[in-house]
Every structure is written in structure tokens, then in C-alpha cells.
XYZ file of C-alpha atoms in Angstrom:
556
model
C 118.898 14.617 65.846
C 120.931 13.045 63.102
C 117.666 10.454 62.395
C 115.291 13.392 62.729
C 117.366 15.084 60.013
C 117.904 12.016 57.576
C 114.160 11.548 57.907
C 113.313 15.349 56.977
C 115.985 14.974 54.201
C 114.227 11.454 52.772
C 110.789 13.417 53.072
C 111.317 16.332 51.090
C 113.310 14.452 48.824
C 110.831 12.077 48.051
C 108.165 15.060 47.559
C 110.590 16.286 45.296
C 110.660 13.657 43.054
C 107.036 13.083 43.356
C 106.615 16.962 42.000
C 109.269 16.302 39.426
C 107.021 13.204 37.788
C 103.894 15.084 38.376
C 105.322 17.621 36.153
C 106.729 15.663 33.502
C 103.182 13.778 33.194
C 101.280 17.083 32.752
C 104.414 17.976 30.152
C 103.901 14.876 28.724
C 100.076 15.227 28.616
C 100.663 18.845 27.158
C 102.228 17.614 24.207
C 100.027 14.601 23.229
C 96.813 15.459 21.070
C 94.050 13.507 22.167
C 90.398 12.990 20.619
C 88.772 10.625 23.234
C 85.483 12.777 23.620
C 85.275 12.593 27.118
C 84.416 15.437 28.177
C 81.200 15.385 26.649
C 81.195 17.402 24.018
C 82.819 17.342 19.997
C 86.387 18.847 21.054
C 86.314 21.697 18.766
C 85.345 19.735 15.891
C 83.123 21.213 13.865
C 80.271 20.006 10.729
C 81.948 22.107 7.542
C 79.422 20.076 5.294
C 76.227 18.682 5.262
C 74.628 17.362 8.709
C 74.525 14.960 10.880
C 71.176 14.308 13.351
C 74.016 13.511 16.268
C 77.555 13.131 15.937
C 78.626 12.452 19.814
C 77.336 9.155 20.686
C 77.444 7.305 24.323
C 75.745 4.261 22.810
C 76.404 1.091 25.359
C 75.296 -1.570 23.243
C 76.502 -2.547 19.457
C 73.449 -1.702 16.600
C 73.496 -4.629 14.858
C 75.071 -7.238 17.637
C 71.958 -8.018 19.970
C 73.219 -7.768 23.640
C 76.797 -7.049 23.085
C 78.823 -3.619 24.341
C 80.409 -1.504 22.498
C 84.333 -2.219 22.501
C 84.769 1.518 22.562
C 87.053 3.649 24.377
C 85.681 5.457 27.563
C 82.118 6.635 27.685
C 81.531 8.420 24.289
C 82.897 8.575 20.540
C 81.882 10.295 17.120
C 79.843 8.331 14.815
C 78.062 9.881 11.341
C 74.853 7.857 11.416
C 73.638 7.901 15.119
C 69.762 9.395 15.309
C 69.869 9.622 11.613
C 70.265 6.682 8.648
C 73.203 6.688 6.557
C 71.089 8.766 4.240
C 72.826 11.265 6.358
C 76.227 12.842 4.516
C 78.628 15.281 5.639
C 82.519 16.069 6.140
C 83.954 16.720 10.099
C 87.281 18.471 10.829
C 89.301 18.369 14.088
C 91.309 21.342 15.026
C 94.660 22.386 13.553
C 97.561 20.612 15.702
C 101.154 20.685 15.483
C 103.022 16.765 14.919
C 105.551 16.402 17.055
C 106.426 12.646 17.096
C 106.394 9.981 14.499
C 102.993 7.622 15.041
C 99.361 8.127 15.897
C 97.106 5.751 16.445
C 93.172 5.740 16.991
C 89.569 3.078 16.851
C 87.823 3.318 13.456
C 84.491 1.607 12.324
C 81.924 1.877 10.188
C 82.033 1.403 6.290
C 85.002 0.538 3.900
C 83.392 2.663 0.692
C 85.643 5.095 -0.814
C 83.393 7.666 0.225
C 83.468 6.917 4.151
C 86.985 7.636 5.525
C 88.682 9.206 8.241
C 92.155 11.530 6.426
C 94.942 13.142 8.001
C 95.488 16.349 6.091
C 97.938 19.527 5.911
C 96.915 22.938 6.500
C 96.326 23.779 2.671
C 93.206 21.119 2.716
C 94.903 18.131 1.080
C 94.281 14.142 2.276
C 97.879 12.876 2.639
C 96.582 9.351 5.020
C 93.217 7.888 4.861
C 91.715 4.599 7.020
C 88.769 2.815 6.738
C 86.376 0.964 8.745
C 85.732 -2.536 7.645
C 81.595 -2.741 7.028
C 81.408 -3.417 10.591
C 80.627 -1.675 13.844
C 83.305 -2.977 15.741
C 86.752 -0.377 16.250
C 89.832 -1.744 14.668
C 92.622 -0.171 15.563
C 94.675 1.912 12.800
C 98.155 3.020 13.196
C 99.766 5.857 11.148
C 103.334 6.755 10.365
C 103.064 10.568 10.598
C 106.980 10.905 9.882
C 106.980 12.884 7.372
C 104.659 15.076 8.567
C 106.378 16.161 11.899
C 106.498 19.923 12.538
C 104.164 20.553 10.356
C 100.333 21.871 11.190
C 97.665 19.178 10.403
C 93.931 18.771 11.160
C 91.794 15.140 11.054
C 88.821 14.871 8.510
C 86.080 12.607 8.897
C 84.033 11.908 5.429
C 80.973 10.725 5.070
C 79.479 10.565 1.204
C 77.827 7.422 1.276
C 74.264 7.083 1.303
C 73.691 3.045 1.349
C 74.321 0.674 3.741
C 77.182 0.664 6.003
C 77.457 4.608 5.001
C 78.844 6.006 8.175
C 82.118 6.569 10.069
C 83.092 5.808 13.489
C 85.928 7.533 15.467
C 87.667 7.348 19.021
C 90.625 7.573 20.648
C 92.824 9.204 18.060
C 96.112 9.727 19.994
C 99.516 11.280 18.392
C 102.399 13.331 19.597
C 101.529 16.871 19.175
C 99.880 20.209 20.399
C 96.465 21.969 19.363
C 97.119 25.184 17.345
C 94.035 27.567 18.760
C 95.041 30.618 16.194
C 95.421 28.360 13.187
C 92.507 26.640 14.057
C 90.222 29.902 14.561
C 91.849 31.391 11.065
C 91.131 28.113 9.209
C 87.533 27.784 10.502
C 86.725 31.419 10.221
C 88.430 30.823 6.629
C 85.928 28.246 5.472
C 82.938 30.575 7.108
C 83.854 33.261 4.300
C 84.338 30.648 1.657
C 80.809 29.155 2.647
C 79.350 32.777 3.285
C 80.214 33.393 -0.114
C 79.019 30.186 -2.072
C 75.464 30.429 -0.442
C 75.582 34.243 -1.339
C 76.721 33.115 -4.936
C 74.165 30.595 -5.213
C 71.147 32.520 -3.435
C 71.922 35.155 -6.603
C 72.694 32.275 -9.209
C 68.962 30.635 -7.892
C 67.264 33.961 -7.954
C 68.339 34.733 -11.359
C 66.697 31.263 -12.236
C 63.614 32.113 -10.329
C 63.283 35.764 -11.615
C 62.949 34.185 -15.756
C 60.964 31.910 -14.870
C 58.359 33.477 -12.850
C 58.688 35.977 -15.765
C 57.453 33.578 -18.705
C 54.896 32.423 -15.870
C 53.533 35.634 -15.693
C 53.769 36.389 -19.412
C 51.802 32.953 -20.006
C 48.921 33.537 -17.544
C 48.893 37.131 -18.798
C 48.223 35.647 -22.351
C 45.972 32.859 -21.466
C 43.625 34.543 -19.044
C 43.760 38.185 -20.370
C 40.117 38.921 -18.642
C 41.174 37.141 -14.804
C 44.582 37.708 -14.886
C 44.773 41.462 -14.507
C 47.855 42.071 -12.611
C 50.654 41.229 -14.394
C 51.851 44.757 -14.929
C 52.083 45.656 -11.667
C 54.202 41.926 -11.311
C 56.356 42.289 -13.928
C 57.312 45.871 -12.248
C 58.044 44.513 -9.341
C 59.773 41.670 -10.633
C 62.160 44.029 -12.419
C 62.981 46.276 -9.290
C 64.203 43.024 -7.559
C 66.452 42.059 -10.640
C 67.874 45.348 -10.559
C 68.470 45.776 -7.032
C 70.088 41.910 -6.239
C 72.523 42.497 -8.812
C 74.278 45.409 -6.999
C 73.244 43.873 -3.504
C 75.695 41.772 -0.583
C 75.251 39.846 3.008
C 71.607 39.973 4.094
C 70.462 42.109 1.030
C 70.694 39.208 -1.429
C 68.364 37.265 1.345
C 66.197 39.805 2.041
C 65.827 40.481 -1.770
C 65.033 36.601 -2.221
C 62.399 36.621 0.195
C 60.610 39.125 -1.733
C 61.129 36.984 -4.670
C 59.372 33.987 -3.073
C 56.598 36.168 -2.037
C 55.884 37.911 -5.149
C 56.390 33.955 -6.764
C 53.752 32.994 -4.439
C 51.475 36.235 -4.692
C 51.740 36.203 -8.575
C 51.149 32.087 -9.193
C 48.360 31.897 -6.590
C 46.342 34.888 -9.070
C 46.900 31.791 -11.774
C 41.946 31.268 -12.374
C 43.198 27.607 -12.579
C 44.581 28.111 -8.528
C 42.379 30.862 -7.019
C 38.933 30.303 -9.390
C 37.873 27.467 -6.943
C 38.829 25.564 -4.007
C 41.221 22.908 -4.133
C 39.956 19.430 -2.621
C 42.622 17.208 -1.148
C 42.784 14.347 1.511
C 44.972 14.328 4.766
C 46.258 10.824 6.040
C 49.243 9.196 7.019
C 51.822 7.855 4.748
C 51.058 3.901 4.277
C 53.169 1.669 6.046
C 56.274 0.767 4.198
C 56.138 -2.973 2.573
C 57.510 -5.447 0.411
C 56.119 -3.918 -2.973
C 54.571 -0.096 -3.985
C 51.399 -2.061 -4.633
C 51.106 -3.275 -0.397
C 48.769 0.085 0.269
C 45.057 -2.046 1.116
C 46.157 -4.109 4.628
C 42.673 -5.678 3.329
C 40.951 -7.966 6.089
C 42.679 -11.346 6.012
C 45.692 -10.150 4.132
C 48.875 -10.814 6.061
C 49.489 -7.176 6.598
C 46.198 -6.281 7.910
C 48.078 -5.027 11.497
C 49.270 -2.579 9.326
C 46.312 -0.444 8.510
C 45.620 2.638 10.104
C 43.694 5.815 10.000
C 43.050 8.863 10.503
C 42.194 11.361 7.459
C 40.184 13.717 6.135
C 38.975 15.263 3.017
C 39.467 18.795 2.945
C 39.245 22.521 1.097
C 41.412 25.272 0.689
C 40.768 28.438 -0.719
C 43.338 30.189 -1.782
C 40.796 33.415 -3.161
C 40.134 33.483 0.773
C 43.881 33.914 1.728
C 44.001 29.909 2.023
C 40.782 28.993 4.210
C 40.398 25.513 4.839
C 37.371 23.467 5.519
C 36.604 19.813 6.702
C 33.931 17.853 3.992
C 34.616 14.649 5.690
C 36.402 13.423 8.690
C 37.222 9.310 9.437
C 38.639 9.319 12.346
C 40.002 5.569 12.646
C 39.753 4.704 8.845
C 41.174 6.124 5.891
C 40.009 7.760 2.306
C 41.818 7.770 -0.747
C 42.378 8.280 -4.360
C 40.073 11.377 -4.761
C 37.784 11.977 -7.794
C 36.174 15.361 -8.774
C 33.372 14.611 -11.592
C 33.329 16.878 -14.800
C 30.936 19.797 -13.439
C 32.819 19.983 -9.898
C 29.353 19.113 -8.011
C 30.927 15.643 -6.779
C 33.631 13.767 -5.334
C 34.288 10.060 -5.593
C 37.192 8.298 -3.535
C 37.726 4.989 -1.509
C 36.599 5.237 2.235
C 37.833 2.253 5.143
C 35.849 3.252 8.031
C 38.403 1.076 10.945
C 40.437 -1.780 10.399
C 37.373 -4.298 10.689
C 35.929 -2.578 7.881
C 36.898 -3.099 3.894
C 37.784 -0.345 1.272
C 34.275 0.588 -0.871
C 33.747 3.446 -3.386
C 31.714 5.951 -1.884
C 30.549 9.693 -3.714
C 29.528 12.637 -1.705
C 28.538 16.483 -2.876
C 31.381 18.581 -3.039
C 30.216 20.591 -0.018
C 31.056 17.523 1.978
C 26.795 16.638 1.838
C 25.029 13.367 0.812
C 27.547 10.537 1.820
C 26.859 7.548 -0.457
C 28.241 4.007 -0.279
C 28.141 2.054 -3.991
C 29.887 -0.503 -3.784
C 29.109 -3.340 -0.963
C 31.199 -6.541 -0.171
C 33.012 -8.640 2.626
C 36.985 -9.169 1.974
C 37.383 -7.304 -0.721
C 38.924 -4.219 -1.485
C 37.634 -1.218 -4.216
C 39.841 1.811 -4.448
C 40.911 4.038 -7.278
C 37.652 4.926 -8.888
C 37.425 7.401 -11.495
C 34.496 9.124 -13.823
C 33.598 8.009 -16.789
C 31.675 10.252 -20.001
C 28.751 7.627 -20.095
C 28.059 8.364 -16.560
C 29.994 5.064 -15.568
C 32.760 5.125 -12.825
C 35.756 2.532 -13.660
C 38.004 1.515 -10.441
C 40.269 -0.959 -9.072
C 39.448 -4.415 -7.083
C 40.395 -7.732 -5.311
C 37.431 -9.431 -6.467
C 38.917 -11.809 -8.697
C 41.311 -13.588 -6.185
C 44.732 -12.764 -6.680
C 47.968 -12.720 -5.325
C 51.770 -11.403 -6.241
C 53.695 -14.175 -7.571
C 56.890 -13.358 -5.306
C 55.130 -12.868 -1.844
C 51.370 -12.869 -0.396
C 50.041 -9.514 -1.039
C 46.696 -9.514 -2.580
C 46.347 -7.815 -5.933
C 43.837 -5.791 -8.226
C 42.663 -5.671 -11.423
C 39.983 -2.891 -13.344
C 36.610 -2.887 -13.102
C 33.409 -0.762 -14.403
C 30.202 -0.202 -13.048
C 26.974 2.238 -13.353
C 27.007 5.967 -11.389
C 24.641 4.133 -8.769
C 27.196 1.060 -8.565
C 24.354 -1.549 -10.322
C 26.250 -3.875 -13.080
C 30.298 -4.291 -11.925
C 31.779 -5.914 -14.944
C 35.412 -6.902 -15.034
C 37.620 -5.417 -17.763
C 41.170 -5.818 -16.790
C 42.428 -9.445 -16.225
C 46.366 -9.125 -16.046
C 47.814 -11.988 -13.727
C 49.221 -8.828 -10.922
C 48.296 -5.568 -10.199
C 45.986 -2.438 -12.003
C 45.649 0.543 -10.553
C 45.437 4.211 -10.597
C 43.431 4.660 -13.836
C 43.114 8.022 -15.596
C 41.014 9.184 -18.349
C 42.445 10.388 -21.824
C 41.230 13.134 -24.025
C 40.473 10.279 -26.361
C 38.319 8.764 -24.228
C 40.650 5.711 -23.184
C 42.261 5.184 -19.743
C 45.900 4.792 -18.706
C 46.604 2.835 -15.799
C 49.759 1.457 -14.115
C 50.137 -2.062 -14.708
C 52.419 -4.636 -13.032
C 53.089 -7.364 -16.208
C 54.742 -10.610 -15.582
C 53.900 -12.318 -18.771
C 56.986 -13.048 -20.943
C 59.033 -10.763 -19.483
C 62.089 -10.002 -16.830
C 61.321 -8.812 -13.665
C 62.701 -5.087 -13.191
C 60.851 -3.697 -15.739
C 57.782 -4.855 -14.761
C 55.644 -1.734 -13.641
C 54.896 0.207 -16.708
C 51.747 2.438 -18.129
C 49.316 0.641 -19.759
C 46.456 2.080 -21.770
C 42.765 0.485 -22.615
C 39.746 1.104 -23.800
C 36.907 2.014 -20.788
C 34.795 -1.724 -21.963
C 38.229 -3.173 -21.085
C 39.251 -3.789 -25.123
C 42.724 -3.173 -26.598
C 45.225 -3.612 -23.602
C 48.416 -1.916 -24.667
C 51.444 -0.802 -23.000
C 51.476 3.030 -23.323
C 55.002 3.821 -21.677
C 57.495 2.187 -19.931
C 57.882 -1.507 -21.206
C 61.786 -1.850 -21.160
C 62.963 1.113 -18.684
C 64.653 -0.564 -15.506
C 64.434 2.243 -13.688
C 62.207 4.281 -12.602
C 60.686 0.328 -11.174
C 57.554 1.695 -11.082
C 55.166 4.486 -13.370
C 52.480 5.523 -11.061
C 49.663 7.498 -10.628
C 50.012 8.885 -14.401
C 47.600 12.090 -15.719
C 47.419 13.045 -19.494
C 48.230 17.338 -18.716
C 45.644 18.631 -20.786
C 45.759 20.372 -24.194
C 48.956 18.462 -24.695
C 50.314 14.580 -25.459
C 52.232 14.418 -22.008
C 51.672 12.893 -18.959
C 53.008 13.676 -15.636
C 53.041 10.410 -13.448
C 55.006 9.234 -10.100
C 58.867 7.775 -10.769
C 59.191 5.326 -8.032
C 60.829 1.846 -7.126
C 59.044 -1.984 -6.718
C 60.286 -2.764 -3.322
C 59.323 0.716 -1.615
C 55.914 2.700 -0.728
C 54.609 4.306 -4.031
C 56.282 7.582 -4.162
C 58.988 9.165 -5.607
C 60.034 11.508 -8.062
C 57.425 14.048 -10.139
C 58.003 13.611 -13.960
C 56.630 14.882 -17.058
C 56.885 12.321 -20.104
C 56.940 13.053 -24.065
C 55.962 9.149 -25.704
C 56.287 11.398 -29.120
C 60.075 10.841 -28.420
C 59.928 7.674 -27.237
C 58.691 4.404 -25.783
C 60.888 3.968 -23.266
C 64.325 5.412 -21.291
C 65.365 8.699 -20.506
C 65.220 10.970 -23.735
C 61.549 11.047 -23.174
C 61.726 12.584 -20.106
C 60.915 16.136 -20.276
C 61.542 16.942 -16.656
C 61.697 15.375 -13.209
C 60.872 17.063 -9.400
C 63.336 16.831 -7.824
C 65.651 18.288 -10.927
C 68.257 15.742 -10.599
C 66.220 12.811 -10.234
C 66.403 12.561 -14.096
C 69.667 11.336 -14.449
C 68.749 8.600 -12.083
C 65.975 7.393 -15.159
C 67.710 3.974 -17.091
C 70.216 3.679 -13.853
C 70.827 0.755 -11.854
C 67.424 -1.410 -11.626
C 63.619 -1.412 -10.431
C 64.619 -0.031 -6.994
C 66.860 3.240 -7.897
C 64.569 5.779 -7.042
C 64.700 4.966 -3.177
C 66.878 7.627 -3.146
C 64.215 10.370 -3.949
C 62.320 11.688 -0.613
């Protein structure tokens, strides 16, 4: 009996002190914050800026380390540039959680920029610890002295304000004595919902205001200009000042529903514009070009290195915006691709570049503007003629790889301006610059411009100017843009009639050839930013005269 006993007694008091450390684990679990992430999900962090494609990430293998794992923690982690680029920007907060002990430690990566960081902050917002990653993907560990910060209620944020490379944050593991504060986490989260509820409620109002004057002289102008065809802008400018009146005194969903009204009496109103709504519009569909080494890499001609990179399809189509915005197909190429559209003077024909398939070679073709009467004029084996424009004497100028050429820093085969008859008879050279001429446009004065890519006696970045000659290929002269290193390229440039500005493409050497919208005064200048009247996007004019040849990358 006496061993039965001693062996009951050594049981339960055994499964006694197996309770007791049970217990003091789950205590000691209780107070410890942890943001490992795995369970699956973001922990009650939340986006309170910007976006992010996909901030939980359960990515095995490194990015940019062929082969090897991830030296992560567990299964998942947070990272700011996964299913995105580091285009991507944003700020990430943790929940509110009270410090309790004196260190906390967690695995950072990404970049070391002062605008990629992981903070420690108090309640009232401010950054009291930061860490870095190191331009790498690989987690270093960071350690913080939270000492001073014990009892008090603290939240992590994650910042990510870098657009370039290495512009991302990686977190895991973040580990520190403590407990999550649920209410002061709901109040500060339900806090910053007001704060944002209000700013996009303030600037929804401070953006209509801007809309309503400016559809306003809109209207006035067409009003003025087209007295006869623009007959409703009574009846806008009524309803233009109902809305003014009524967002003023409106809140919450009014201001919205007040701004979509806006937008549709914008659209209603600038659609009646003769210039819109007299006629259809003619425009081609295709793909974006590949992306390459220079904004000139658009022909993937046949034996050009980049031929692989040449695909269709497109189309050349109408819309009718008289007709509530009908569309109609002229002209369908179903493995090729047509570009650079023409319209002639009297609106009876179109003239563009056509590529039937890979195998075949850009030519200039014309066609009736009904889509009617296909016609090839220009004819030739591994060559490439794009960009061709109507002349007054009935001549059509255009680009063209006949003269053998290539760009000095790589292999990509280059054009230069040509002229022959409306039935393509008698092609005569008239532009012989050592690179690239394209995109020519006719003056009021009878000249063209053209965007030229000069290498002679000059520095690199400011290489891609406009350029302005005479239509038998006399009196090459720059025309804008000699000394500006940035915008790297001037493309695609049109005189806007009835006026001495142009409006032309703001883009970069080393990117496809798009970019900003800009209108250009050469009244105030040859070159830099005073010029500049305005740019689409708005803020892409303060990126004119920055950095170098390749600044505007940063416009989509």
C-alpha cells in the first residue's frame, strides 16, 4: 500500500508540475508580441497609404539568388514589392501593443534608402527607432533597445517611398516583450479612416472646384468659336452652376455623387466640341512595342537582332462620337502591325505603315477613309518605311532604313527622311544625319519638324531633340531641344494650329517612346523648362532639366 501511495503521490505530482509549466508557457506566450505571419494572413496590419499588389509573401526561393532559399523565418513574411515592382509605394502599420520588456528583435531586408524603413513609433504617430535593410534580399537580424519605451503603447511602421531599385522592405519575425492593445488599435485605425475620409472629401471638392472653371472657360471658348454648332452652352453653363452651388454645402457621398455629375456633364459638354463630334475619329489598336535598348528599337526589321521581337495584331479603326461612340473596323492585320496614321487634307484618305507577319517588312500603304482601296507604294526586301506624312505638292515624305545604318552604341538599325510622289514613283533622300529621323510633321509654313537623334559634336544625353527642314531636305536646323538633358527624348511633335506651339511626347533614350504629354512655347526659349507651357501628367514638368536622358521613366 505504502508503494501504491508513493506512486499515486509521484504521479499527480509530476502532472502538477507539468500543468504548472504549461501555464507559465501560455503566460509567457501571452505577454510576448509576435509578427511571424504564420497564420496566413497580415496580423491586423493594415495598408494606411498607397498599395501594394501583395504584401504576404510565401516565396521559397531568393529573387535575385538563382536556386537559393529564402533564409526566412517559417513559411511566410511581409515584403512591399512582391507581384508588383518597386514602382509600388506605400506605408504599413502593425497594431497598437503595450512594451513590457527592454529588447525586440526581428529579420529585415530589402533597401537601405532613407525612404525604405521599418520605425518603431508611439501612439501620437512619431518614428522614435528606424532599421534598414542593406540593398539585399537576405534578412539581417536587427536588435532594438526599447527601454525607454516600456509601458508605453507603440505600433511598428513599415515605409516604403522609394521608387528605384532596391525600393522595397522586407519584414519577419519581429519579437518583443509586450501585449496587443485591441481598443487602441481599433480607435487609432478608425482614427486615420476619418482623417483619410476627410482628405479625399477635401480633395474631391478642392478637384471639383478645379474642374468646374475650367470646363467653364471650355464652354465659354467653344461657345465663342463655334456660335452656329455649338448651341448648348446655356443649358451647360446652368447646369454647371447648380453643381457649384450644391457641392459647396454638400458631405459623405454627396460630394461624390455631385462629382460624378461633373464628369458627365465634362464629358457631355466637350464631346458637343464640331472639332470632336463633326466627324469620326480614326485611330489604330496594337500592342505596345516591346521594350528595348533605345525609344528608336520600334521596327524588329527582318535581319535586325531584335526581329523575335515583332508582333501583331492591330487594327485601324472609327469612332463616332455624334453616334454615342460607334466604332467600326477599316482594316484588320491580324499577325502584323500598322502604324503612324496619316489623314490627307480633305479627310478622303489615310496613309500609315502596314507589316503584314514577321516575314514581311514595314511599306507605306494609303487606303480610302471608309477602309476601301488598299494600296501598297512603297516595295522593298530588308528595309523598313514607316512614318509617312502628306505633303501640299501632292508628295508624301516618310522615314527609312534604306541608307544602311546603325546606332553607334548598340546594333539597332536606324532611319533617316525620305520623299517620294502620291503614287510612290521617284524616292529621293533628304535627311542624312549619322542616327535616327523620325516622326515628321508638317508646319503652317510649309516646313517639317521631325525628331532627330544628333551625335555630331555633341554629349550624349541631350541627344534627341526637334529638328526642323525644309520638305526638298534643305536647311536642317534644330527647332527645340538642343541642350535639355531631360526630357532624353522630343517625340512625335505637332505644330497646334493657329498658334506657334507644339505639343510633342517627353520621354527617355533607354525606354519605349512614351512618356509625358507637353505643350512647348520656343518664343520663350530654345531649350529647358521655362518653355514649357504644360505637361500631362501635371507634375511631370518639374521633372523637365532633372537628372539626365532617362528621367522620364518615371511617367506611365
Amino acid at each position: 500500500m505504502d508503494r501504491l501511495l508513493l506512486g499515486r503521490t509521484l504521479t499527480l505530482t509530476i502532472c502538477s508540475l507539468t500543468i504548472a509549466l504549461a501555464a507559465a508557457a501560455r503566460a509567457e506566450d501571452a505577454c510576448q508580441v509576435v509578427f511571424d505571419f504564420e497564420t496566413g494572413d497580415l496580423q491586423g496590419w493594415r495598408v494606411v497609404e498607397g498599395r501594394f499588389a501583395k504584401l504576404l509573401n510565401d516565396r521559397e526561393m531568393f529573387r535575385n539568388r538563382s536556386g537559393e532559399k529564402f533564409n526566412k523565418q517559417g513559411k511566410f513574411f511581409l515584403d512591399t514589392v512582391e507581384s508588383g515592382e518597386d514602382r509600388q509605394t506605400g506605408i504599413v502599420e502593425s497594431p497598437v501593443f503595450l512594451l513590457t520588456g527592454p529588447g525586440a528583435t526581428f529579420q529585415i531586408g530589402g533597401g537601405k534608402h532613407k525612404e525604405t524603413y521599418v520605425a518603431l513609433c508611439t501612439l501620437d504617430g512619431k518614428e522614435v527607432l528606424k532599421a534598414h535593410g542593406v540593398n539585399d534580399e537576405v534578412f539581417q537580424l536587427a536588435q532594438w533597445d526599447v527601454t525607454p519605451y516600456i509601458g508605453k503603447q507603440v505600433f511598428l511602421r513599415i515605409v516604403d517611398q522609394h521608387e528605384k531599385g532596391w525600393g522595397h522592405v522586407l519584414l519577419d519575425d519581429f519579437r518583443a516583450e509586450g501585449q496587443i492593445d485591441l481598443d487602441a488599435t481599433e480607435k487609432r485605425f478608425a482614427s486615420l479612416d476619418q482623417l483619410r475620409e476627410q482628405r479625399k472629401q477635401q480633395q474631391l471638392v478642392e478637384a471639383s472646384e478645379k474642374a468646374e472653371d475650367a470646363l467653364r472657360r471650355a464652354i465659354e471658348d467653344l461657345a465663342a468659336t463655334f456660335p452656329k454648332q455649338y448651341t448648348n452652352a446655356k443649358q451647360y453653363l446652368a447646369r454647371l452652376d447648380r453643381i457649384q452651388q450644391q457641392i459647396q454645402k454638400a458631405t459623405g457621398p454627396q460630394v461624390e455623387a455631385l462629382q460624378q455629375e461633373l464628369e458627365s456633364l465634362t464629358r457631355e459638354a466637350l464631346i458637343a466640341n464640331p472639332l470632336v463630334s463633326g466627324q469620326p475619329i480614326v485611330y489604330i489598336v496594337r500592342q505596345q512595342y516591346p521594350g528595348d535598348h533605345h525609344n528608336t528599337a520600334t521596327m524588329f526589321q527582318t535581319g535586325e537582332i531584335n526581329v523575335g521581337k515583332f508582333h501583331g495584331p492591330s487594327w485601324i479603326k472609327t469612332v463616332d462620337l455624334a453616334r454615342g461612340g460607334e466604332v467600326k473596323t477599316l482594316l484588320e492585320v491580324p499577325e502584323g502591325v500598322a502604324r503612324d496614321l496619316e489623314v490627307d487634307f480633305d479627310g478622303n484618305k489615310l496613309l500609315f505603315g502596314l507589316r503584314h507577319n514577321q516575314a514581311d517588312d514595314y511599306h507605306v500603304y494609303e487606303m480610302n477613309s471608309d477602309g476601301t482601296s488598299l494600296t501598297q507604294l512603297t516595295v522593298g526586301s530588308g528595309i523598313t518605311d514607316i512614318d509617312p506624312i502628306y505633303l501640299p505638292n501632292g508628295q508624301i515624305l516618310f522615314c527609312s532604313s534604306r541608307e544602311p545604318k546603325f546606332c553607334m552604341c548598340n546594333r539597332h538599325i536606324m532611319c533617316n527622311l525620305f520623299t517620294m510622289d502620291g503614287d510612290g514613283a521617284n524616292i529621293q533622300q533628304i535627311g542624312h544625319s549619322t542616327l535616327h529621323e523620325a516622326h515628321p510633321s508638317l508646319l503652317a509654313d510649309g516646313r517639317v519638324i521631325y525628331d532627330r537623334w544628333e551625335y555630331v559634336d555633341r554629349n550624349f544625353g541631350d541627344a534627341q531633340g526637334v529638328w526642323v527642314a525644309g520638305t526638298d531636305g534643305t536647311n536642317h536646323a534644330i527647332y527645340w531641344g538642343n541642350n535639355t538633358n531631360s526630357p532624353g527624348g522630343v517625340l512625335d511633335n505637332r505644330e497646334i494650329p493657329g498658334t506657334e506651339l507644339f505639343i510633342g511626347n517627353f520621354s527617355s533614350c533607354h525606354d519605349r517612346p512614351w512618356g509625358a504629354l507637353a505643350i512647348v512655347d520656343r518664343r520663350v526659349g530654345m531649350d529647358g523648362k521655362e518653355p514649357v507651357v504644360r505637361t500631362w501628367p501635371a507634375d511631370a514638368i518639374d521633372l523637365v532639366g532633372v537628372g539626365n536622358y532617362d528621367t522620364f521613366t518615371r511617367v506611365r
